[in-house]
Backbone as CSV, one residue per row, in Angstrom:
resi,resn,N_x,N_y,N_z,CA_x,CA_y,CA_z,C_x,C_y,C_z
1,GLN,154.855,140.918,113.995,153.886,140.293,115.046,153.786,141.391,116.148
2,VAL,152.693,141.693,116.364,152.336,142.654,117.323,151.735,141.760,118.571
3,GLN,152.658,142.252,119.509,152.585,141.843,120.856,152.445,143.155,122.280
4,LEU,151.189,142.863,122.798,151.094,143.827,123.951,151.277,143.125,125.311
5,ALA,152.059,143.805,126.096,151.921,143.443,127.550,151.539,144.037,129.076
6,GLU,150.707,143.877,129.655,150.373,144.514,130.348,151.358,144.247,131.611
7,SER,151.333,145.082,132.519,152.268,144.666,134.252,151.473,146.047,134.945
8,GLY,151.959,145.626,136.299,151.284,146.430,136.965,149.989,146.269,138.075
9,GLY,149.747,144.732,137.673,148.482,144.457,138.502,148.684,143.957,140.009
10,ASP,147.776,144.023,140.812,148.295,143.751,142.513,146.776,143.858,143.077
11,SER,147.352,143.178,143.852,145.997,143.363,145.438,146.228,144.695,146.249
12,VAL,145.017,145.305,146.449,145.365,146.213,147.141,143.735,146.580,148.127
13,GLN,144.131,147.512,148.833,143.096,148.178,149.885,142.290,149.053,149.183
14,ALA,140.800,148.905,149.121,140.149,150.003,148.668,140.868,151.526,149.125
15,GLY,140.477,152.271,148.142,140.918,153.674,148.353,142.439,154.056,148.144
16,ASN,143.186,153.020,147.968,144.806,153.052,147.273,144.493,153.260,145.995
17,SER,145.764,153.114,145.093,146.240,153.270,143.959,146.806,152.551,143.359
18,LEU,146.719,152.172,141.840,147.848,151.455,140.999,147.959,151.993,139.985
19,ARG,149.360,151.651,139.331,149.109,152.272,137.849,149.695,150.820,137.156
20,LEU,148.519,150.536,135.863,148.670,149.703,135.336,150.085,150.132,133.870
21,SER,150.571,149.140,133.122,151.638,150.004,131.903,150.962,148.810,131.106
22,CYS,151.393,149.404,129.592,151.264,148.448,128.672,152.236,148.584,127.678
23,VAL,153.169,147.376,127.581,154.262,147.841,126.521,154.051,147.339,125.103
24,ALA,154.204,147.462,124.198,154.007,147.092,122.724,155.243,146.471,121.764
25,SER,155.056,145.700,121.078,156.214,145.374,120.452,155.610,145.315,118.620
26,GLY,156.237,145.376,117.559,155.365,145.144,116.375,154.598,146.286,115.960
27,ILE,154.504,147.326,116.892,153.670,148.375,116.522,154.226,149.809,116.955
28,VAL,153.915,150.825,116.039,153.939,152.144,116.648,153.003,152.577,117.383
29,TYR,153.002,152.940,118.605,152.063,153.504,119.277,151.315,154.687,118.831
30,LYS,152.290,155.919,118.590,152.173,156.984,118.132,150.991,157.323,116.886
31,HIS,150.719,156.362,116.146,150.032,156.337,115.152,148.810,155.701,115.251
32,ILE,148.537,155.273,116.442,147.200,154.597,116.816,146.076,154.947,117.989
33,CYS,145.028,154.799,117.838,144.090,154.677,118.889,144.575,153.349,119.861
34,LEU,144.727,153.461,121.478,144.677,152.576,122.308,143.657,152.560,123.821
35,ALA,143.311,151.680,123.951,142.791,151.682,124.668,142.917,150.399,126.047
36,TRP,141.867,150.731,127.434,141.819,149.958,128.265,140.607,149.326,128.568
37,PHE,140.169,147.777,128.811,139.281,147.461,129.237,139.436,146.290,130.375
38,ARG,138.153,146.117,131.045,138.363,145.355,131.912,137.288,144.165,131.896
39,GLN,137.574,142.944,132.709,136.684,141.650,132.386,136.386,141.292,133.934
40,TYR,134.908,141.347,134.239,134.851,140.718,135.228,134.331,139.033,135.428
41,PRO,134.660,138.393,136.277,134.559,136.876,136.003,133.190,136.843,135.339
42,GLY,132.830,135.523,134.152,131.883,135.273,133.687,130.857,136.626,132.782
43,LYS,131.639,137.532,132.715,131.038,138.494,132.009,131.927,139.060,131.112
44,GLU,131.248,140.022,129.982,132.044,140.456,128.939,133.081,141.544,129.153
45,ARG,134.107,141.519,128.483,134.869,142.577,128.515,133.968,144.274,128.455
46,GLU,134.435,144.943,129.358,133.828,146.724,129.222,135.125,147.431,128.798
47,GLY,134.783,148.466,128.145,135.640,149.521,127.835,135.765,150.281,129.192
48,VAL,137.043,150.769,129.695,137.463,151.346,130.761,137.866,152.918,129.925
49,ALA,138.816,152.996,129.072,139.269,154.097,128.768,139.829,154.131,127.604
50,THR,139.606,155.198,126.487,140.085,155.022,125.280,141.340,156.382,125.071
51,ILE,142.457,156.386,124.295,143.422,157.480,124.324,143.827,157.413,122.631
52,ASP,143.524,158.457,122.030,143.319,158.351,120.512,144.702,159.275,120.366
53,ARG,145.083,159.295,119.175,146.379,159.714,118.764,146.906,161.261,118.920
54,ASP,146.055,161.912,118.637,146.093,163.280,119.691,146.087,163.606,121.187
55,GLY,146.079,162.811,121.703,145.883,162.398,123.204,144.813,162.651,123.709
56,SER,143.398,162.846,122.950,142.051,163.247,123.403,141.357,161.403,124.180
57,THR,141.047,161.953,125.359,140.484,160.820,126.111,138.969,160.326,126.171
58,THR,138.833,159.200,126.252,137.478,159.003,126.855,137.352,157.886,128.178
59,TYR,136.558,157.862,128.579,135.993,157.313,129.869,134.894,156.419,130.379
60,ALA,135.005,155.406,130.687,133.561,155.108,131.268,133.057,155.836,132.505
61,ASP,131.628,155.887,132.586,131.155,156.683,133.677,131.465,156.106,134.830
62,ALA,131.844,154.848,135.192,132.022,154.027,136.558,133.442,154.904,136.814
63,VAL,134.513,154.837,135.754,135.665,155.421,136.304,136.003,156.863,136.370
64,LYS,135.216,157.626,135.778,135.100,159.112,135.716,135.674,159.685,136.783
65,GLY,136.871,160.728,136.748,137.479,161.241,138.143,138.585,160.301,138.566
66,ARG,138.425,159.220,138.396,139.238,158.255,139.215,140.151,157.547,138.365
67,PHE,140.191,157.329,137.241,140.903,156.749,136.334,141.883,157.595,135.415
68,SER,143.201,157.556,134.864,143.521,158.355,133.829,144.121,157.674,132.935
69,VAL,144.002,157.745,131.446,144.619,156.939,130.851,145.856,158.192,129.779
70,SER,146.751,157.506,130.066,147.456,158.147,129.382,148.693,157.626,128.506
71,ARG,149.745,157.951,127.453,150.743,157.344,126.889,151.930,157.725,126.627
72,ASP,153.016,156.883,126.232,154.435,157.800,125.920,154.569,156.844,125.145
73,ASN,154.592,157.976,123.887,155.064,157.382,122.479,156.283,156.800,122.549
74,ALA,157.537,157.574,123.000,158.783,157.356,122.709,158.925,155.771,123.312
75,LYS,158.255,155.685,124.499,158.823,154.433,124.886,157.473,153.135,124.695
76,ASN,156.795,153.736,123.683,155.352,152.844,123.156,154.737,152.230,124.328
77,THR,154.552,153.046,125.467,153.672,152.351,126.463,152.456,153.166,126.375
78,LEU,151.338,152.431,127.323,150.149,153.080,127.570,150.005,152.710,129.085
79,TYR,149.477,153.691,129.437,149.419,153.825,131.065,147.915,153.899,131.307
80,LEU,147.629,153.180,132.691,146.393,153.689,133.001,146.665,153.941,134.742
81,GLU,146.589,154.989,135.206,146.685,155.422,136.520,145.122,154.974,137.169
82,MET,145.030,154.321,138.309,143.736,154.021,138.993,143.654,154.642,140.344
83,ASN,143.098,155.268,140.420,143.139,156.142,142.002,141.764,155.819,142.618
84,SER,141.749,155.951,144.095,140.544,155.900,145.077,139.334,154.714,144.409
85,LEU,140.415,153.141,144.260,140.053,151.859,144.020,138.914,151.763,144.874
86,LYS,137.997,151.061,144.305,136.924,150.424,145.046,136.655,148.982,144.600
87,SER,135.997,148.076,145.617,136.282,146.740,145.108,135.403,146.289,144.048
88,GLU,134.610,147.246,143.421,133.894,146.792,142.297,135.053,147.152,140.929
89,ASP,135.812,147.577,141.557,137.158,147.604,140.280,137.932,146.146,140.109
90,THR,137.642,145.553,140.930,138.332,144.378,140.783,138.090,143.628,139.641
91,ALA,138.987,143.072,138.732,138.730,142.422,137.625,140.094,142.034,136.599
92,ASP,139.884,141.669,135.488,141.069,141.512,134.860,141.093,142.545,133.777
93,TYR,142.195,143.424,133.587,142.377,144.387,132.882,143.123,144.393,131.558
94,TYR,142.929,144.853,130.513,143.451,144.375,129.307,143.363,145.572,128.467
95,CYS,144.957,145.596,127.666,145.421,146.762,126.763,144.709,146.498,125.608
96,ALA,144.638,147.382,124.665,144.057,147.034,123.340,144.727,148.114,122.429
97,ALA,144.827,147.844,120.994,145.376,148.698,119.911,144.734,148.619,118.385
98,VAL,144.183,149.560,118.039,144.201,149.746,116.791,142.437,148.805,116.458
99,PRO,141.727,150.068,116.874,140.451,149.821,115.954,139.815,149.185,115.077
100,SER,139.262,147.990,114.876,138.970,147.246,113.850,137.760,147.923,113.071
101,THR,136.806,147.797,113.950,135.462,148.608,113.698,134.865,149.509,114.910
102,CYS,134.059,150.651,114.886,133.584,151.379,115.109,132.138,151.836,115.050
103,PRO,131.376,151.409,115.839,130.008,151.577,115.551,129.445,153.157,115.318
104,GLY,130.211,153.894,116.330,130.021,155.348,116.207,131.174,155.858,116.069
105,ARG,131.963,156.739,116.852,132.741,157.324,116.842,134.380,156.854,116.662
106,TYR,135.402,157.045,116.024,136.474,156.795,116.216,136.942,156.402,117.633
107,CYS,137.832,155.623,118.113,138.536,155.437,119.354,137.410,155.750,120.532
108,SER,136.179,155.049,120.370,135.792,155.436,121.554,135.351,154.075,121.795
109,LEU,134.758,153.773,123.096,134.698,152.576,124.003,133.702,151.440,123.217
110,GLU,133.034,152.135,122.154,132.126,150.852,121.574,132.872,150.107,120.321
111,CYS,134.475,150.730,120.033,135.261,149.945,119.132,135.572,148.745,119.489
112,GLU,135.610,147.655,118.228,136.261,146.246,118.531,137.835,146.798,118.107
113,PHE,138.858,146.372,118.775,140.157,146.250,118.455,140.759,144.940,118.273
114,LEU,142.029,145.222,117.145,142.763,144.076,116.771,143.539,143.515,117.720
115,TYR,144.064,143.928,118.205,145.081,143.815,119.189,145.030,144.055,120.555
116,TRP,145.500,142.538,121.835,145.066,142.572,122.897,146.550,142.012,123.758
117,GLY,146.495,142.526,124.900,147.160,141.991,125.992,146.802,141.179,126.373
118,GLN,147.367,140.107,127.512,147.150,139.112,128.160,146.319,139.225,129.282
119,GLY,146.434,140.638,129.623,145.554,140.831,130.910,146.644,140.953,132.258
120,ALA,145.904,141.725,133.054,146.675,142.114,134.522,145.394,141.873,135.339
121,GLN,145.629,141.160,136.313,144.780,140.899,137.623,144.560,142.228,138.360
122,VAL,143.487,142.796,138.727,143.707,143.871,139.739,142.649,143.298,140.711
123,THR,143.046,143.313,141.990,141.850,142.783,143.058,142.127,143.761,144.671
124,VAL,140.546,144.464,144.698,140.598,145.607,145.303,139.904,145.246,146.816
125,SER,140.449,144.935,147.977,139.781,144.412,149.205,139.241,145.501,149.829
126,SER,137.798,145.482,150.386,137.396,146.649,151.252,137.434,146.417,152.644
């Protein structure tokens, strides 16, 4: 059984930083594409960042230059380093693993994913 568990969500002031982690069980990270999504209340999830097996990354325009996705395959852990946080970054953040379908490029922000974490709440106050 595959399980993903996020941690690191918190309430912070605008301009500060946070690091989210996502630890997996039942799956080996080094073989798969991983992603971070976020969801605002009443809205659909939107892609934030992806990282492929070779370490190549993709970012949403809203977070480019501020967020950084990385992976530690030895620890089966995915990270999202979030810097220069803004109030509009306030959302529930989800990690995801294993694309099921990708309308375009594999491991892009448009892919659907098979496995999801339970979410971590990030609140940024200005």
